[in-house]
mmCIF file of C-alpha atoms in Angstrom:
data_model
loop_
_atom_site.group_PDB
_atom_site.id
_atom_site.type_symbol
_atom_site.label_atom_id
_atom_site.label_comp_id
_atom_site.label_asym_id
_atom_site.label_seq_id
_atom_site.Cartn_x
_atom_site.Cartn_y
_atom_site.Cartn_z
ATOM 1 C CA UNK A 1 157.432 186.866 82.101
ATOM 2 C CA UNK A 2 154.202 187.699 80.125
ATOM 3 C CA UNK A 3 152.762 191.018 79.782
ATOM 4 C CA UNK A 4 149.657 189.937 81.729
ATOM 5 C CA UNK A 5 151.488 188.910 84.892
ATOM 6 C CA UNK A 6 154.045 191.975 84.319
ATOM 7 C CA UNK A 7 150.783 194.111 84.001
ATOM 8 C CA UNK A 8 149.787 192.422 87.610
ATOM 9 C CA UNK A 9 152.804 193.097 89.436
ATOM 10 C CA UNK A 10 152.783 196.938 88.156
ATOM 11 C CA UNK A 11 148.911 197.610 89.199
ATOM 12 C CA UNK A 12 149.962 195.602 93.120
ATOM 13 C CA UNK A 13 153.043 197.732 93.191
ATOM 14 C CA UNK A 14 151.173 201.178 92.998
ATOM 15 C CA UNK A 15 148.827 199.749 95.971
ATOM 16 C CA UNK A 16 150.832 198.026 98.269
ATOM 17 C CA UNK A 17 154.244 197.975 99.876
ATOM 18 C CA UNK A 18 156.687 196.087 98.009
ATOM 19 C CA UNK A 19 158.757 196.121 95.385
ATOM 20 C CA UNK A 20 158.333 194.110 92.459
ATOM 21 C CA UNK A 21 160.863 191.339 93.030
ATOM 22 C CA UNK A 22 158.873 190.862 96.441
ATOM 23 C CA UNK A 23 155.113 190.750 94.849
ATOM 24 C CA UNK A 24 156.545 188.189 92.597
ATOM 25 C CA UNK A 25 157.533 186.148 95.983
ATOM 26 C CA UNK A 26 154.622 186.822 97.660
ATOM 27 C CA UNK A 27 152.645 185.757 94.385
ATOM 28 C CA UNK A 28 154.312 182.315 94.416
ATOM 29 C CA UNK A 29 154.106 182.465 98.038
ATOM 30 C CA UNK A 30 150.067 182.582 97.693
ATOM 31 C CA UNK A 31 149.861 180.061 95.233
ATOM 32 C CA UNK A 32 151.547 177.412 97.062
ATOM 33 C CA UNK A 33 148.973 177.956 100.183
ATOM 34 C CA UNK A 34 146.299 177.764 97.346
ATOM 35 C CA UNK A 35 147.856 174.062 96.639
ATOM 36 C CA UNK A 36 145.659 171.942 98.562
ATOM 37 C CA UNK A 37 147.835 168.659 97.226
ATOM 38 C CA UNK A 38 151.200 170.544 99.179
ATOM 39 C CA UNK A 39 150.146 169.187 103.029
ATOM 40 C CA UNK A 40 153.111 171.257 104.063
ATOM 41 C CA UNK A 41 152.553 174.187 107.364
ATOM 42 C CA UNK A 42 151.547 177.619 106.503
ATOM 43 C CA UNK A 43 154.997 178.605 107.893
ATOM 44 C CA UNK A 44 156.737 175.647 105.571
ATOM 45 C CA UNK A 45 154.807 176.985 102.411
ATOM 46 C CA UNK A 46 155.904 180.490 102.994
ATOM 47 C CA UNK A 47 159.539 179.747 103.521
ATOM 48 C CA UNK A 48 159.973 177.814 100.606
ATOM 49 C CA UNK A 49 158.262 180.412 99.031
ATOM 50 C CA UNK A 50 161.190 182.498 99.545
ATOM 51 C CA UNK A 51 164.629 182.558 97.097
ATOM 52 C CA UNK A 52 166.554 182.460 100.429
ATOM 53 C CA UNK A 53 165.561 178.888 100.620
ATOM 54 C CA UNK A 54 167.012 177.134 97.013
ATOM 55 C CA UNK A 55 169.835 179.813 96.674
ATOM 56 C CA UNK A 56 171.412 179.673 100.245
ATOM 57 C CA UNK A 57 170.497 176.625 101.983
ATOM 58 C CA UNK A 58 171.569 173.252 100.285
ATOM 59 C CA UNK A 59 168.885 170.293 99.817
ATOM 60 C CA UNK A 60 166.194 169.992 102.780
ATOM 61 C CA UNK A 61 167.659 172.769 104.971
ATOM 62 C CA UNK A 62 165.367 175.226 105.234
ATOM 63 C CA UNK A 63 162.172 172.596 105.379
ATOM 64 C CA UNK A 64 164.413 171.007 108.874
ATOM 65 C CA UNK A 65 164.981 174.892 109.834
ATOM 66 C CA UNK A 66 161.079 175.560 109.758
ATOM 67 C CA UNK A 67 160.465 171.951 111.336
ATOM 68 C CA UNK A 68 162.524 172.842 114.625
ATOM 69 C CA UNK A 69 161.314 176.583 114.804
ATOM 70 C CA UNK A 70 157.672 175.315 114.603
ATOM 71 C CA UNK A 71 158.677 172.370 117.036
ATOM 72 C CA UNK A 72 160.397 173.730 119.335
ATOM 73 C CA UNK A 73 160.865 177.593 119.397
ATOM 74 C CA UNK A 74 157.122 179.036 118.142
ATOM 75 C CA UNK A 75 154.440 178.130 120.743
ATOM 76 C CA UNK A 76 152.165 175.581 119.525
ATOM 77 C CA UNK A 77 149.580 176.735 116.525
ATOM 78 C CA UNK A 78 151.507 179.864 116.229
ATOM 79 C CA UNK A 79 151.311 179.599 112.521
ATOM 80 C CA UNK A 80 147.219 179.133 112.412
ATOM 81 C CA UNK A 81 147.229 181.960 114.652
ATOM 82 C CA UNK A 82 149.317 183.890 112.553
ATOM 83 C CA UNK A 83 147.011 182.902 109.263
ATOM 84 C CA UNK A 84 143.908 183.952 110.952
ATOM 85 C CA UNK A 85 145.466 187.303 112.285
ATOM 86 C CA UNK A 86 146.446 188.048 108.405
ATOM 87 C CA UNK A 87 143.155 187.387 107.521
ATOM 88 C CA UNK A 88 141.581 190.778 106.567
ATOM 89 C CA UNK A 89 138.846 192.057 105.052
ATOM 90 C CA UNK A 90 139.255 194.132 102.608
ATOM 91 C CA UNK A 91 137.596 197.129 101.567
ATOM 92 C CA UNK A 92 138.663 197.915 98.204
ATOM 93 C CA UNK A 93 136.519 196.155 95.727
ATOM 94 C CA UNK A 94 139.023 193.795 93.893
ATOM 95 C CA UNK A 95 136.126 192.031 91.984
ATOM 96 C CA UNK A 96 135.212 195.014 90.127
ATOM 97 C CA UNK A 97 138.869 195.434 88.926
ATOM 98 C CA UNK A 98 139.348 191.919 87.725
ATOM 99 C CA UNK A 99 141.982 191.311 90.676
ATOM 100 C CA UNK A 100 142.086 187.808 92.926
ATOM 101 C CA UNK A 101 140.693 188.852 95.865
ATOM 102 C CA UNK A 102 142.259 186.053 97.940
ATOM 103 C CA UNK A 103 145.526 187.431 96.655
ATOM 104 C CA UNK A 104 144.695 190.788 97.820
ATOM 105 C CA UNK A 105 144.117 189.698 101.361
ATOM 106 C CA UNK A 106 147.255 187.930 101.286
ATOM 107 C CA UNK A 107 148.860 190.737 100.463
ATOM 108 C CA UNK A 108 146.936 193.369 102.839
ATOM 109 C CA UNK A 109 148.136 190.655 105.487
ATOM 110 C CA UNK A 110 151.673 190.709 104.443
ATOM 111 C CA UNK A 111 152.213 194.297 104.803
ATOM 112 C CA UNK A 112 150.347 194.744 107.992
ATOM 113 C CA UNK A 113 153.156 191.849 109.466
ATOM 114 C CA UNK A 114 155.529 194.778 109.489
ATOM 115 C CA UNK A 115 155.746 197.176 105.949
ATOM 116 C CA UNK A 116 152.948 199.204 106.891
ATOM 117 C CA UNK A 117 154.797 199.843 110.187
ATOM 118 C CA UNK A 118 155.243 198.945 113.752
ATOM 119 C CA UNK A 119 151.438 199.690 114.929
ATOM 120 C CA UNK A 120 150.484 197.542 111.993
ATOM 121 C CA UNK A 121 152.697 194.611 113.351
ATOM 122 C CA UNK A 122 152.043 194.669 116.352
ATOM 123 C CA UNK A 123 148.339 194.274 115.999
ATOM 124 C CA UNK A 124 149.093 191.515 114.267
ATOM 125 C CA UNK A 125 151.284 189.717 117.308
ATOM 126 C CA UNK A 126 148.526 190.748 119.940
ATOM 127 C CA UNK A 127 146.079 188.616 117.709
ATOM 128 C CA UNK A 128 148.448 186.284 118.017
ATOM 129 C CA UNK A 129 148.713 186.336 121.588
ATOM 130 C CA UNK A 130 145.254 186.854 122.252
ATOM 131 C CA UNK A 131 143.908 183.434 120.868
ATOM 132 C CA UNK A 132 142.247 181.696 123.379
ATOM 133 C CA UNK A 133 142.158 184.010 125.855
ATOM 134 C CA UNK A 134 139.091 184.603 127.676
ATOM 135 C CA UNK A 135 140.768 187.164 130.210
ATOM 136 C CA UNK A 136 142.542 190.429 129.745
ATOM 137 C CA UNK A 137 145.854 189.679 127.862
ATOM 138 C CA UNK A 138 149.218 189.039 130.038
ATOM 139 C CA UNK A 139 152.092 191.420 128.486
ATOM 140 C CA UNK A 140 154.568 188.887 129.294
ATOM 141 C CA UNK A 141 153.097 186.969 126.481
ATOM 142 C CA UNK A 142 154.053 189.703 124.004
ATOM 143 C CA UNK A 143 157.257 189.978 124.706
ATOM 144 C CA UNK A 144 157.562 186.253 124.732
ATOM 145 C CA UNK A 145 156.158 186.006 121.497
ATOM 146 C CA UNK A 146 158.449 188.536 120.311
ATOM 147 C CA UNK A 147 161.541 187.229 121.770
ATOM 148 C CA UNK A 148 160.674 183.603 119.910
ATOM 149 C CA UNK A 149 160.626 185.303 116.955
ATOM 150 C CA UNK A 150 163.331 187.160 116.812
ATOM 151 C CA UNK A 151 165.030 183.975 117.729
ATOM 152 C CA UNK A 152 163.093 182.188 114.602
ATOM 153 C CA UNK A 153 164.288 185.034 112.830
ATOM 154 C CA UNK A 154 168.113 184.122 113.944
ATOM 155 C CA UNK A 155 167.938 180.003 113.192
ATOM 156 C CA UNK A 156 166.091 180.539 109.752
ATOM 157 C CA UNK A 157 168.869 183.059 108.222
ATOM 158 C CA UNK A 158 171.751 182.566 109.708
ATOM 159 C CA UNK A 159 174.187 180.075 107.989
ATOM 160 C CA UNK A 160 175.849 178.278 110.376
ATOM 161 C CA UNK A 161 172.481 177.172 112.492
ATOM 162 C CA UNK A 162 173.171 173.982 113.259
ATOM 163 C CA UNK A 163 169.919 172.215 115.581
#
């Protein structure tokens, strides 16, 4: 590692919730989605983002893990959903500090998915539900939501999921 991106990781680890193994994750993690030539999902991008993927899951597994969790488990656009409910704005001014503000956001909307805590999170899955909803919100959609993704949560670690 250079000192410059060490230097990075150090100043994101005083202001957010991770350690630094995680930012440097998250930091790949945010430049694949930055890759406009990768065509892969939000959801594909981040998962292959992760260590999990090349150290525990021979070849194309975790790619055809993703593929049947989007197809089949997730409701349909969950990821975009999930993107735009991440999407903050943020109030610290990163330009003045010479940080990436896209970064930043990325980050803010990382922790909010659960490090900052459950009220945090679960803002984040009643944006989720809420999209395109006119009406008042159906709580039976939250806990659906909720219950798919604990059961994404199952299929994408566990080593024997077989689809």
């Amino acid at each position: 590692k250079d000192m410059s991106s060490q230097a990075q990781i150090n100043k994101l680890a005083e202001r957010y919730p991770f350690d630094n193994e995680e930012l440097e994750q998250l930091i790949r993690c945010h430049s694949a989605l930055l890759d406009t030539k990768n065509v892969d999902t939000f959801l594909t991008k981040i998962a292959l983002s992760s260590p999990y993927s090349y150290f525990f899951l021979p070849g194309n597994e975790m790619r055809r893990r993703i593929e049947l969790i989007e197809g089949q488990i997730l409701p349909c656009g969950f990821g975009s959903c999930l993107r735009a409910a991440m999407s903050v704005d943020l109030f610290v001014d990163c330009a003045n500090e010479g940080g990436d503000i896209s970064l930043e956001r990325f980050l803010e909307g990382i922790a909010d998915c659960g490090q900052r805590g459950h009220k945090e999170a679960l803002k984040i899955i009643w944006l989720c539900c809420s999209a395109g909803v006119d009406n008042e919100l159906e709580p039976s959609r939250i806990v659906d939501l909720c219950f798919r993704l604990g059961f994404s949560s199952e299929v994408l670690v566990s080593p024997d999921a077989d689809a």
